[in-house]
Short mmCIF file of C-alpha atoms and ligand atoms in Angstrom, two decimals:
data_model
loop_
_atom_site.label_atom_id
_atom_site.label_comp_id
_atom_site.label_asym_id
_atom_site.label_seq_id
_atom_site.Cartn_x
_atom_site.Cartn_y
_atom_site.Cartn_z
CA MET Y 973 -261.50 -98.82 -121.25
CA SER Y 974 -261.17 -102.40 -119.78
CA LYS Y 975 -261.73 -102.81 -116.11
CA LYS Y 976 -258.57 -102.82 -114.00
CA LYS Y 977 -257.66 -106.43 -112.89
CA VAL Y 978 -258.32 -106.70 -109.18
CA TYR Y 979 -255.72 -108.99 -107.32
CA VAL Y 980 -256.38 -110.19 -103.78
CA VAL Y 981 -253.05 -111.03 -102.13
CA THR Y 982 -253.33 -112.89 -98.74
CA GLY Y 983 -250.42 -112.55 -96.53
CA GLY Y 984 -249.26 -109.58 -98.53
CA ALA Y 985 -247.55 -107.84 -95.35
CA GLY Y 986 -244.96 -110.68 -95.03
CA PHE Y 987 -241.79 -111.29 -96.87
CA ILE Y 988 -242.83 -112.75 -100.22
CA GLY Y 989 -246.22 -111.27 -100.41
CA SER Y 990 -244.81 -107.62 -99.93
CA ASN Y 991 -242.28 -108.22 -102.70
CA TYR Y 992 -245.06 -109.63 -104.92
CA ILE Y 993 -247.20 -106.65 -104.19
CA HIS Y 994 -244.28 -104.19 -105.07
CA PHE Y 995 -243.52 -106.28 -108.05
CA LEU Y 996 -247.05 -105.82 -109.29
CA PHE Y 997 -247.13 -102.19 -109.11
CA GLU Y 998 -243.90 -102.01 -110.86
CA LYS Y 999 -245.14 -104.08 -113.69
CA TYR Y 1000 -248.44 -102.82 -114.28
CA GLY Y 1001 -250.16 -99.40 -114.13
CA GLN Y 1002 -253.85 -100.41 -114.28
CA ILE Y 1003 -254.40 -102.65 -111.37
CA LYS Y 1004 -255.95 -102.76 -107.89
CA VAL Y 1005 -254.44 -104.95 -105.05
CA ILE Y 1006 -256.34 -105.95 -101.92
CA ASN Y 1007 -253.97 -107.07 -99.15
CA LEU Y 1008 -255.73 -109.45 -96.57
CA ASP Y 1009 -253.23 -109.85 -93.80
CA LYS Y 1010 -253.59 -110.93 -89.97
CA LEU Y 1011 -250.30 -109.14 -89.04
CA THR Y 1012 -249.05 -111.89 -87.00
CA TYR Y 1013 -245.45 -111.45 -85.92
CA ALA Y 1014 -244.35 -112.06 -89.25
CA GLY Y 1015 -246.56 -109.36 -90.97
CA ASN Y 1016 -245.19 -105.93 -91.31
CA PRO Y 1017 -247.13 -103.17 -93.06
CA GLU Y 1018 -243.97 -101.01 -92.93
CA ASN Y 1019 -242.80 -103.37 -95.88
CA LEU Y 1020 -245.58 -101.46 -98.10
CA SER Y 1021 -245.22 -97.91 -96.61
CA SER Y 1022 -244.41 -96.54 -100.16
CA LEU Y 1023 -247.71 -97.50 -101.26
CA LYS Y 1024 -249.64 -95.73 -98.41
CA ASN Y 1025 -251.23 -93.10 -100.61
CA ASN Y 1026 -251.76 -95.19 -103.68
CA PRO Y 1027 -255.54 -95.51 -104.27
CA ASP Y 1028 -255.19 -98.72 -105.99
CA TYR Y 1029 -253.70 -100.44 -102.79
CA VAL Y 1030 -256.02 -101.46 -100.26
CA PHE Y 1031 -254.89 -103.02 -96.92
CA ILE Y 1032 -257.35 -105.02 -94.67
CA LYS Y 1033 -256.40 -106.66 -91.41
CA GLY Y 1034 -258.03 -109.75 -91.30
CA ASP Y 1035 -257.73 -113.69 -90.95
CA ILE Y 1036 -258.03 -115.68 -93.94
CA CYS Y 1037 -259.79 -118.34 -91.58
CA ASP Y 1038 -262.62 -115.68 -91.22
CA SER Y 1039 -265.27 -116.47 -93.79
CA LYS Y 1040 -267.16 -113.17 -93.14
CA ILE Y 1041 -264.22 -110.90 -93.95
CA VAL Y 1042 -263.14 -112.98 -96.98
CA ASN Y 1043 -266.78 -113.08 -98.36
CA GLN Y 1044 -267.08 -109.35 -97.77
CA ILE Y 1045 -263.88 -108.76 -99.86
CA PHE Y 1046 -265.22 -111.01 -102.72
CA GLU Y 1047 -268.45 -109.11 -102.65
CA GLU Y 1048 -267.03 -105.52 -102.57
CA TYR Y 1049 -263.83 -105.91 -104.84
CA LYS Y 1050 -264.91 -108.69 -107.20
CA PRO Y 1051 -261.40 -109.96 -107.49
CA ASP Y 1052 -260.02 -111.47 -110.83
CA TYR Y 1053 -257.03 -113.34 -109.21
CA LEU Y 1054 -256.45 -114.28 -105.54
CA ILE Y 1055 -252.79 -115.27 -104.61
CA ASN Y 1056 -252.49 -117.08 -101.26
CA PHE Y 1057 -249.29 -116.35 -99.52
CA ALA Y 1058 -250.77 -116.49 -96.03
CA ALA Y 1059 -249.23 -118.88 -93.82
CA GLU Y 1060 -247.55 -119.76 -90.68
CA SER Y 1061 -244.10 -120.11 -92.30
CA HIS Y 1062 -241.45 -120.94 -89.96
CA VAL Y 1063 -240.48 -124.64 -89.50
CA ASP Y 1064 -238.97 -124.18 -85.90
CA ARG Y 1065 -242.03 -122.70 -84.63
CA SER Y 1066 -244.15 -125.47 -86.18
CA ILE Y 1067 -241.87 -127.98 -84.17
CA GLY Y 1068 -242.74 -125.77 -81.07
CA ASP Y 1069 -246.46 -125.63 -81.65
CA ALA Y 1070 -248.29 -126.53 -84.75
CA GLU Y 1071 -251.67 -125.32 -83.99
CA ASP Y 1072 -251.68 -122.07 -85.85
CA PHE Y 1073 -249.95 -123.79 -88.79
CA ILE Y 1074 -252.71 -126.28 -89.15
CA ARG Y 1075 -255.46 -123.46 -88.79
CA THR Y 1076 -253.83 -121.12 -91.35
CA ASP Y 1077 -252.15 -123.30 -93.66
CA MET Y 1078 -254.91 -125.77 -93.96
CA TYR Y 1079 -258.24 -124.37 -92.63
CA GLY Y 1080 -257.40 -120.91 -94.15
CA VAL Y 1081 -256.98 -122.32 -97.60
CA TYR Y 1082 -260.41 -124.14 -97.17
CA VAL Y 1083 -262.07 -120.67 -96.31
CA LEU Y 1084 -260.51 -118.97 -99.46
CA LEU Y 1085 -261.51 -121.88 -101.58
CA GLU Y 1086 -265.03 -121.98 -100.40
CA ALA Y 1087 -265.16 -118.15 -101.03
CA THR Y 1088 -263.98 -118.85 -104.63
CA ARG Y 1089 -266.49 -121.48 -105.13
CA LYS Y 1090 -269.26 -119.09 -104.24
CA TYR Y 1091 -268.12 -115.94 -105.94
CA GLY Y 1092 -265.89 -117.16 -108.82
CA LEU Y 1093 -262.38 -116.03 -110.01
CA GLU Y 1094 -260.30 -116.09 -113.06
CA ARG Y 1095 -257.19 -117.64 -111.03
CA PHE Y 1096 -256.54 -119.04 -107.61
CA ILE Y 1097 -252.81 -119.44 -107.00
CA GLN Y 1098 -251.89 -121.50 -103.94
CA ILE Y 1099 -248.29 -120.71 -102.87
CA SER Y 1100 -247.07 -124.04 -101.68
CA THR Y 1101 -243.45 -125.12 -101.05
CA ASP Y 1102 -240.56 -127.59 -102.05
CA GLU Y 1103 -240.84 -128.80 -98.40
CA VAL Y 1104 -244.00 -130.81 -99.31
CA TYR Y 1105 -241.77 -133.44 -101.04
CA GLY Y 1106 -239.54 -133.86 -98.00
CA SER Y 1107 -235.92 -134.49 -98.15
CA ILE Y 1108 -233.90 -135.97 -101.19
CA GLU Y 1109 -230.49 -137.59 -101.00
CA SER Y 1110 -229.70 -137.16 -104.75
CA GLY Y 1111 -231.44 -135.87 -107.84
CA SER Y 1112 -234.36 -133.59 -107.84
CA PHE Y 1113 -238.23 -133.91 -107.28
CA THR Y 1114 -240.43 -133.29 -110.24
CA GLU Y 1115 -244.18 -132.18 -109.80
CA GLU Y 1116 -245.03 -135.92 -110.00
CA SER Y 1117 -243.11 -136.86 -107.11
CA PRO Y 1118 -244.94 -138.21 -104.13
CA LEU Y 1119 -245.45 -135.76 -100.94
CA LYS Y 1120 -243.69 -136.79 -97.93
CA PRO Y 1121 -243.55 -133.69 -95.67
CA GLY Y 1122 -241.30 -134.16 -92.68
CA ASN Y 1123 -242.28 -131.39 -90.11
CA PRO Y 1124 -245.71 -129.91 -88.94
CA TYR Y 1125 -245.14 -126.83 -91.01
CA SER Y 1126 -244.61 -128.68 -94.30
CA ALA Y 1127 -247.40 -131.44 -93.52
CA SER Y 1128 -250.04 -128.26 -93.02
CA LYS Y 1129 -248.75 -126.80 -96.27
CA SER Y 1130 -249.23 -130.17 -98.06
CA GLY Y 1131 -252.64 -130.14 -96.75
CA GLY Y 1132 -253.24 -126.68 -98.21
CA ASP Y 1133 -251.66 -127.67 -101.41
CA ARG Y 1134 -253.94 -130.90 -101.89
CA LEU Y 1135 -257.05 -129.27 -100.89
CA ALA Y 1136 -256.52 -126.53 -103.57
CA TYR Y 1137 -256.26 -129.44 -106.15
CA SER Y 1138 -259.11 -131.08 -104.78
CA TYR Y 1139 -261.37 -128.03 -105.44
CA PHE Y 1140 -259.87 -127.93 -109.19
CA ASN Y 1141 -260.73 -131.84 -109.37
CA THR Y 1142 -264.24 -131.69 -107.73
CA TYR Y 1143 -265.57 -128.08 -108.56
CA GLN Y 1144 -263.45 -127.13 -111.56
CA LEU Y 1145 -261.98 -124.06 -109.62
CA PRO Y 1146 -259.25 -122.47 -111.52
CA VAL Y 1147 -256.46 -123.50 -109.30
CA ILE Y 1148 -252.80 -123.30 -109.87
CA ILE Y 1149 -250.20 -124.52 -107.37
CA THR Y 1150 -246.56 -123.33 -107.13
CA ARG Y 1151 -243.81 -125.05 -105.07
CA ALA Y 1152 -240.69 -122.99 -104.54
CA SER Y 1153 -237.64 -123.37 -102.75
CA ASN Y 1154 -235.87 -121.33 -100.13
CA ASN Y 1155 -236.27 -117.52 -100.83
CA TYR Y 1156 -233.87 -114.67 -99.76
CA GLY Y 1157 -234.33 -110.98 -100.20
CA PRO Y 1158 -235.37 -107.79 -98.66
CA TYR Y 1159 -238.14 -107.71 -95.96
CA GLN Y 1160 -237.72 -111.23 -94.73
CA TYR Y 1161 -238.38 -111.82 -91.05
CA PRO Y 1162 -235.01 -112.05 -89.18
CA GLU Y 1163 -235.66 -115.53 -87.87
CA LYS Y 1164 -234.87 -117.30 -91.29
CA LEU Y 1165 -231.31 -118.38 -91.79
CA ILE Y 1166 -230.06 -115.61 -94.15
CA PRO Y 1167 -231.57 -112.47 -92.45
CA LEU Y 1168 -230.78 -113.64 -88.83
CA PHE Y 1169 -227.16 -114.66 -89.82
CA VAL Y 1170 -226.60 -111.25 -91.63
CA THR Y 1171 -228.10 -109.21 -88.70
CA ASN Y 1172 -226.54 -111.31 -85.94
CA ALA Y 1173 -223.12 -110.88 -87.91
CA MET Y 1174 -223.76 -107.01 -87.90
CA GLU Y 1175 -224.37 -107.08 -84.05
CA ASN Y 1176 -221.28 -109.41 -83.47
CA LYS Y 1177 -223.57 -112.01 -82.20
CA PRO Y 1178 -223.10 -115.76 -82.74
CA LEU Y 1179 -224.47 -117.49 -85.85
CA PRO Y 1180 -226.35 -120.49 -84.52
CA LEU Y 1181 -225.55 -123.29 -87.19
CA TYR Y 1182 -227.84 -126.33 -86.79
CA GLY Y 1183 -226.09 -129.79 -86.56
CA ASP Y 1184 -223.13 -130.20 -88.81
CA GLY Y 1185 -224.11 -127.41 -91.21
CA LYS Y 1186 -224.11 -129.59 -94.12
CA ASN Y 1187 -227.70 -129.55 -94.85
CA VAL Y 1188 -228.56 -128.20 -98.23
CA ARG Y 1189 -230.79 -125.67 -99.54
CA ASP Y 1190 -231.74 -124.38 -103.00
CA TRP Y 1191 -231.70 -120.50 -102.81
CA LEU Y 1192 -234.26 -118.54 -105.02
CA TYR Y 1193 -234.18 -114.68 -105.11
CA VAL Y 1194 -237.55 -113.47 -103.93
CA LYS Y 1195 -237.85 -111.20 -107.09
CA ASP Y 1196 -237.38 -114.26 -109.41
CA HIS Y 1197 -239.86 -116.07 -107.51
CA CYS Y 1198 -242.52 -113.14 -108.11
CA THR Y 1199 -241.82 -113.29 -111.80
CA ALA Y 1200 -242.31 -117.07 -111.60
CA ILE Y 1201 -245.85 -116.76 -109.86
CA GLU Y 1202 -246.79 -114.15 -112.21
CA TYR Y 1203 -245.81 -116.48 -115.18
CA ALA Y 1204 -247.67 -119.31 -113.73
CA LEU Y 1205 -250.79 -117.34 -113.25
CA LYS Y 1206 -250.70 -115.99 -116.72
CA ASN Y 1207 -249.46 -118.99 -118.53
CA GLY Y 1208 -249.97 -122.05 -116.41
CA LYS Y 1209 -252.51 -124.83 -116.96
CA LEU Y 1210 -255.44 -125.19 -114.54
CA GLY Y 1211 -255.08 -127.97 -111.84
CA GLU Y 1212 -251.36 -128.11 -112.55
CA VAL Y 1213 -248.46 -127.83 -110.15
CA TYR Y 1214 -245.23 -125.89 -110.97
CA ASN Y 1215 -241.97 -126.06 -109.07
CA ILE Y 1216 -239.90 -122.93 -108.67
CA ALA Y 1217 -236.29 -123.59 -107.91
CA GLY Y 1218 -233.49 -121.09 -107.43
CA GLY Y 1219 -230.73 -123.11 -109.19
CA SER Y 1220 -228.52 -122.36 -106.40
CA GLU Y 1221 -227.98 -125.35 -104.04
CA MET Y 1222 -225.47 -124.90 -101.27
CA GLU Y 1223 -224.61 -126.43 -97.89
CA ASN Y 1224 -225.73 -124.04 -94.93
CA ILE Y 1225 -221.92 -123.91 -93.91
CA GLU Y 1226 -221.25 -122.61 -97.26
CA ILE Y 1227 -223.84 -119.72 -97.29
CA THR Y 1228 -222.84 -118.84 -93.62
CA LYS Y 1229 -219.17 -118.32 -94.74
CA LEU Y 1230 -220.44 -116.05 -97.57
CA ILE Y 1231 -222.42 -114.07 -95.38
CA LEU Y 1232 -219.52 -113.39 -92.92
CA GLN Y 1233 -217.29 -112.60 -95.90
CA LEU Y 1234 -220.09 -109.99 -97.22
CA THR Y 1235 -220.48 -108.67 -93.72
CA GLY Y 1236 -216.71 -108.37 -93.11
CA LYS Y 1237 -216.88 -110.55 -89.98
CA LYS Y 1238 -214.78 -113.45 -88.73
CA GLU Y 1239 -215.71 -117.09 -89.08
CA SER Y 1240 -215.31 -117.58 -85.25
CA LEU Y 1241 -218.84 -116.11 -85.05
CA ILE Y 1242 -220.22 -119.44 -86.30
CA LYS Y 1243 -221.74 -121.32 -83.35
CA PRO Y 1244 -222.55 -125.06 -83.95
CA VAL Y 1245 -225.62 -125.68 -81.98
CA ALA Y 1246 -228.07 -128.75 -81.67
CA ASP Y 1247 -229.67 -129.91 -84.80
CA ARG Y 1248 -233.44 -129.18 -85.62
CA ILE Y 1249 -235.48 -132.06 -84.73
CA GLY Y 1250 -236.42 -133.97 -87.93
CA HIS Y 1251 -234.20 -131.67 -89.93
CA ASP Y 1252 -234.76 -132.33 -93.59
CA TRP Y 1253 -231.33 -132.94 -95.24
CA ARG Y 1254 -231.74 -131.63 -98.78
CA TYR Y 1255 -234.44 -130.03 -100.95
CA SER Y 1256 -233.97 -130.05 -104.66
CA LEU Y 1257 -236.40 -129.36 -107.47
CA ASP Y 1258 -236.64 -130.17 -111.19
CA GLU Y 1259 -237.94 -126.89 -112.54
CA SER Y 1260 -238.11 -127.86 -116.29
CA LYS Y 1261 -241.89 -127.73 -116.41
CA LEU Y 1262 -242.18 -124.04 -115.75
CA LYS Y 1263 -239.18 -123.38 -117.77
CA SER Y 1264 -240.74 -125.16 -120.71
CA LEU Y 1265 -243.31 -122.53 -120.65
CA GLY Y 1266 -240.71 -119.72 -120.91
CA TRP Y 1267 -239.83 -118.47 -117.50
CA ASN Y 1268 -236.37 -118.11 -116.38
CA GLN Y 1269 -234.51 -116.70 -113.38
CA GLU Y 1270 -233.35 -113.09 -114.17
CA HIS Y 1271 -230.89 -112.88 -111.27
CA ARG Y 1272 -227.44 -114.50 -110.61
CA PHE Y 1273 -227.17 -115.85 -107.11
CA ILE Y 1274 -223.90 -114.00 -106.24
CA ASP Y 1275 -225.33 -110.62 -107.41
CA ALA Y 1276 -228.69 -111.17 -105.60
CA ILE Y 1277 -227.16 -112.12 -102.33
CA LYS Y 1278 -224.78 -109.25 -102.42
CA GLU Y 1279 -227.81 -106.90 -102.89
CA THR Y 1280 -229.66 -108.79 -100.28
CA VAL Y 1281 -226.97 -108.45 -97.53
CA GLY Y 1282 -226.31 -104.89 -98.63
CA TRP Y 1283 -230.04 -104.28 -98.00
CA TYR Y 1284 -230.11 -105.49 -94.45
CA MET Y 1285 -226.73 -103.59 -93.79
CA LYS Y 1286 -228.54 -100.39 -95.05
CA ASN Y 1287 -231.97 -101.08 -93.33
CA GLU Y 1288 -231.23 -101.46 -89.72
CA ASP Y 1289 -234.33 -99.36 -88.69
CA TRP Y 1290 -236.49 -102.13 -90.57
CA TRP Y 1291 -235.06 -105.17 -88.52
CA LYS Y 1292 -233.66 -103.86 -85.29
CA PRO Y 1293 -237.29 -103.63 -83.86
CA LEU Y 1294 -238.08 -106.94 -85.07
CA LYS Y 1295 -235.44 -108.57 -83.10
CA SER Y 1296 -237.29 -108.05 -79.89
CA GLY Y 1297 -237.49 -109.90 -76.76
CA GLU Y 1298 -240.33 -112.14 -78.24
CA TYR Y 1299 -237.94 -113.72 -80.69
CA LEU Y 1300 -234.98 -113.81 -78.36
CA ASP Y 1301 -237.00 -115.60 -75.60
CA TYR Y 1302 -238.07 -118.21 -78.21
CA TYR Y 1303 -234.81 -118.80 -79.28
CA LYS Y 1304 -233.18 -119.10 -75.77
CA LYS Y 1305 -236.06 -121.62 -75.00
CA GLN Y 1306 -235.37 -123.72 -78.14
CA TYR Y 1307 -231.58 -123.66 -77.76
CA PRO Y 1308 -230.80 -123.21 -74.02
CA GLU Y 1309 -227.13 -121.69 -73.10
CA GLY Y 1310 -224.66 -124.18 -73.55
CA THR Y 1311 -226.28 -126.30 -76.35
CA SER Y 1312 -223.36 -127.14 -78.67
CA LEU Y 1313 -222.41 -129.89 -80.98
CA ALA Y 1314 -218.91 -128.31 -81.69
P1 NAD L 1625 -244.01 -114.84 -93.85
O1 NAD L 1625 -244.20 -115.66 -92.72
O2 NAD L 1625 -242.90 -113.77 -94.02
O3 NAD L 1625 -245.41 -114.12 -94.25
C1 NAD L 1625 -246.61 -114.71 -93.89
C2 NAD L 1625 -247.74 -113.55 -93.82
O4 NAD L 1625 -248.88 -114.20 -93.64
C3 NAD L 1625 -247.47 -112.63 -92.88
O5 NAD L 1625 -247.68 -111.10 -93.28
C4 NAD L 1625 -248.52 -112.97 -91.82
O6 NAD L 1625 -249.03 -111.89 -90.99
C5 NAD L 1625 -249.75 -113.34 -92.79
N1 NAD L 1625 -250.67 -114.41 -91.92
C6 NAD L 1625 -250.40 -115.39 -91.21
N2 NAD L 1625 -251.42 -115.96 -90.91
C7 NAD L 1625 -252.52 -115.33 -91.47
C8 NAD L 1625 -253.92 -115.55 -91.53
N3 NAD L 1625 -254.52 -116.58 -90.64
N4 NAD L 1625 -254.61 -114.55 -92.25
C9 NAD L 1625 -254.14 -113.42 -93.07
N5 NAD L 1625 -252.75 -113.35 -92.93
C10 NAD L 1625 -251.99 -114.21 -92.06
O7 NAD L 1625 -243.89 -115.89 -94.97
P2 NAD L 1625 -243.26 -115.89 -96.40
O8 NAD L 1625 -241.74 -116.36 -96.08
O9 NAD L 1625 -243.31 -114.54 -97.06
O10 NAD L 1625 -243.85 -117.02 -97.05
C11 NAD L 1625 -245.25 -116.66 -97.98
C12 NAD L 1625 -245.59 -117.99 -98.48
O11 NAD L 1625 -244.80 -118.57 -99.34
C13 NAD L 1625 -246.18 -119.10 -97.43
O12 NAD L 1625 -247.27 -119.61 -97.86
C14 NAD L 1625 -244.87 -119.96 -97.49
O13 NAD L 1625 -245.25 -121.23 -97.18
C15 NAD L 1625 -244.66 -119.93 -98.95
N6 NAD L 1625 -243.18 -120.27 -99.21
C16 NAD L 1625 -242.09 -119.60 -98.59
C17 NAD L 1625 -240.76 -119.89 -98.94
C18 NAD L 1625 -239.66 -119.03 -98.19
O14 NAD L 1625 -238.59 -119.44 -98.46
N7 NAD L 1625 -239.79 -118.05 -97.42
C19 NAD L 1625 -240.42 -120.69 -99.87
C20 NAD L 1625 -241.54 -121.29 -100.67
C21 NAD L 1625 -242.96 -121.06 -100.10
O1 DAU L 1626 -237.89 -124.58 -98.86
C1 DAU L 1626 -238.84 -123.66 -98.63
C2 DAU L 1626 -239.15 -123.39 -97.22
O2 DAU L 1626 -237.87 -122.46 -96.82
C3 DAU L 1626 -240.40 -122.41 -97.02
O3 DAU L 1626 -241.44 -123.23 -97.34
C4 DAU L 1626 -240.38 -122.13 -95.45
O4 DAU L 1626 -241.58 -121.18 -95.27
C5 DAU L 1626 -239.08 -121.28 -95.11
O5 DAU L 1626 -239.05 -120.98 -93.78
C6 DAU L 1626 -237.93 -122.07 -95.51
O6 DAU L 1626 -237.72 -123.28 -94.60
P1 DAU L 1626 -236.24 -123.78 -94.10
O7 DAU L 1626 -236.40 -124.53 -92.81
O8 DAU L 1626 -235.32 -124.33 -95.10
O9 DAU L 1626 -235.54 -122.28 -93.82
P2 DAU L 1626 -234.70 -121.69 -92.59
O10 DAU L 1626 -234.36 -120.35 -92.88
O11 DAU L 1626 -235.61 -121.76 -91.31
O12 DAU L 1626 -233.49 -122.70 -92.52
C7 DAU L 1626 -232.59 -122.86 -93.65
C8 DAU L 1626 -231.55 -123.87 -93.18
O13 DAU L 1626 -230.70 -123.29 -92.26
C9 DAU L 1626 -232.20 -125.08 -92.65
O14 DAU L 1626 -231.32 -126.20 -93.09
C10 DAU L 1626 -231.92 -124.92 -90.97
C11 DAU L 1626 -230.70 -124.08 -91.02
N1 DAU L 1626 -230.65 -123.01 -89.97
C12 DAU L 1626 -231.82 -122.33 -89.83
C13 DAU L 1626 -231.76 -121.23 -88.83
C14 DAU L 1626 -232.94 -120.37 -88.53
C15 DAU L 1626 -229.75 -122.93 -89.14
O15 DAU L 1626 -228.63 -123.82 -89.23
N2 DAU L 1626 -229.54 -122.07 -88.05
C16 DAU L 1626 -230.83 -121.24 -87.85
O16 DAU L 1626 -230.79 -120.39 -87.01
#
């Protein structure tokens, strides 16, 4: 019998990482998954509670910047694949304080690449983001477009993205880089637009819409993101970048109104607040490269957003504890009472 493939998933207790681990176990019978996660405010082992008794799922609390623990994992589990989701991921927090972003999103990638250099791997997937290209007025970015990150989060992610490429170019490591657009789905920390607005609406709290609400994001269902990553891992060419788009571009005001409609709440809950500093206007990706390999989204936006809103409505026990003082204090500091552009 052939050996079980071993996946190291870093940042697997977060939003996309936990969805990806669920996806792997749903898709494959014969795999082992090692989840290395530091459990920052965004990491929640509850996302994977259904795997608690699965002997093929191993959770290790640890930091990707800690070479000792990373090397131990390579020595003990001899992974075939490493998918690096671990990151500080929230733009507003990076504007407040960038230090952890630079550490995890750049130095952490270096530690993982060095371990890969030492022990070897079949594939190293660096989960990057569409934000590395910066904002675009019209048209869409291809993988050849220049990088012009506009905030400390996206600049740190650009560093990790290009460092991963440099280890392919310099040491021939089997690196593939993916750049996805805005994800939505279950288990997203309620600081990001969709879970924040759905849960605020449920609590009859204001929905703080930045600026004029006309910034555009392209929404990608997290389950489609998971299939795209797996597709790139299995079919992608080493050293290449693959854009992963949602194909659902929308102004923030449009998605806000849709959330209110789906939660049955009034538009008077919308509260225009001061704009994000350096707010990227629009993200848009040309996804023809990955599609030409054969990948496609399986979910229609309207079905997936209904399912997502329904998930938050059904799972108050998951998000209520997360909307704790820590987040509210941060939010209050960022946008003091009375901040309004209305
Ligand atoms: P998230 O914030 O929900 O999860 C990040 C996870 O990483 C958490 O579990 C956290 O505990 C862990 N982590 C943070 N620092 C760590 C460290 N030093 N060592 C180990 N674990 C650490 O983020 P997400 O939204 O799931 O994003 C996952 C990845 O996908 C990130 O790399 C992000 O840049 C990228 N991405 C996200 C989106 C999106 O829309 N959310 C879109 C494109 C790309
Ligand atoms: O594009 C991919 C990126 O998408 C990922 O790389 C990031 O990790 C992820 O956080 C996300 O970044 P955004 O900044 O686009 O997502 P966020 O949910 O924070 O904001 C989406 C849009 O909504 C953005 O234009 C800012 C606006 N917004 C956000 C919040 C949290 C508001 O108007 N009000 C809010 O309270």
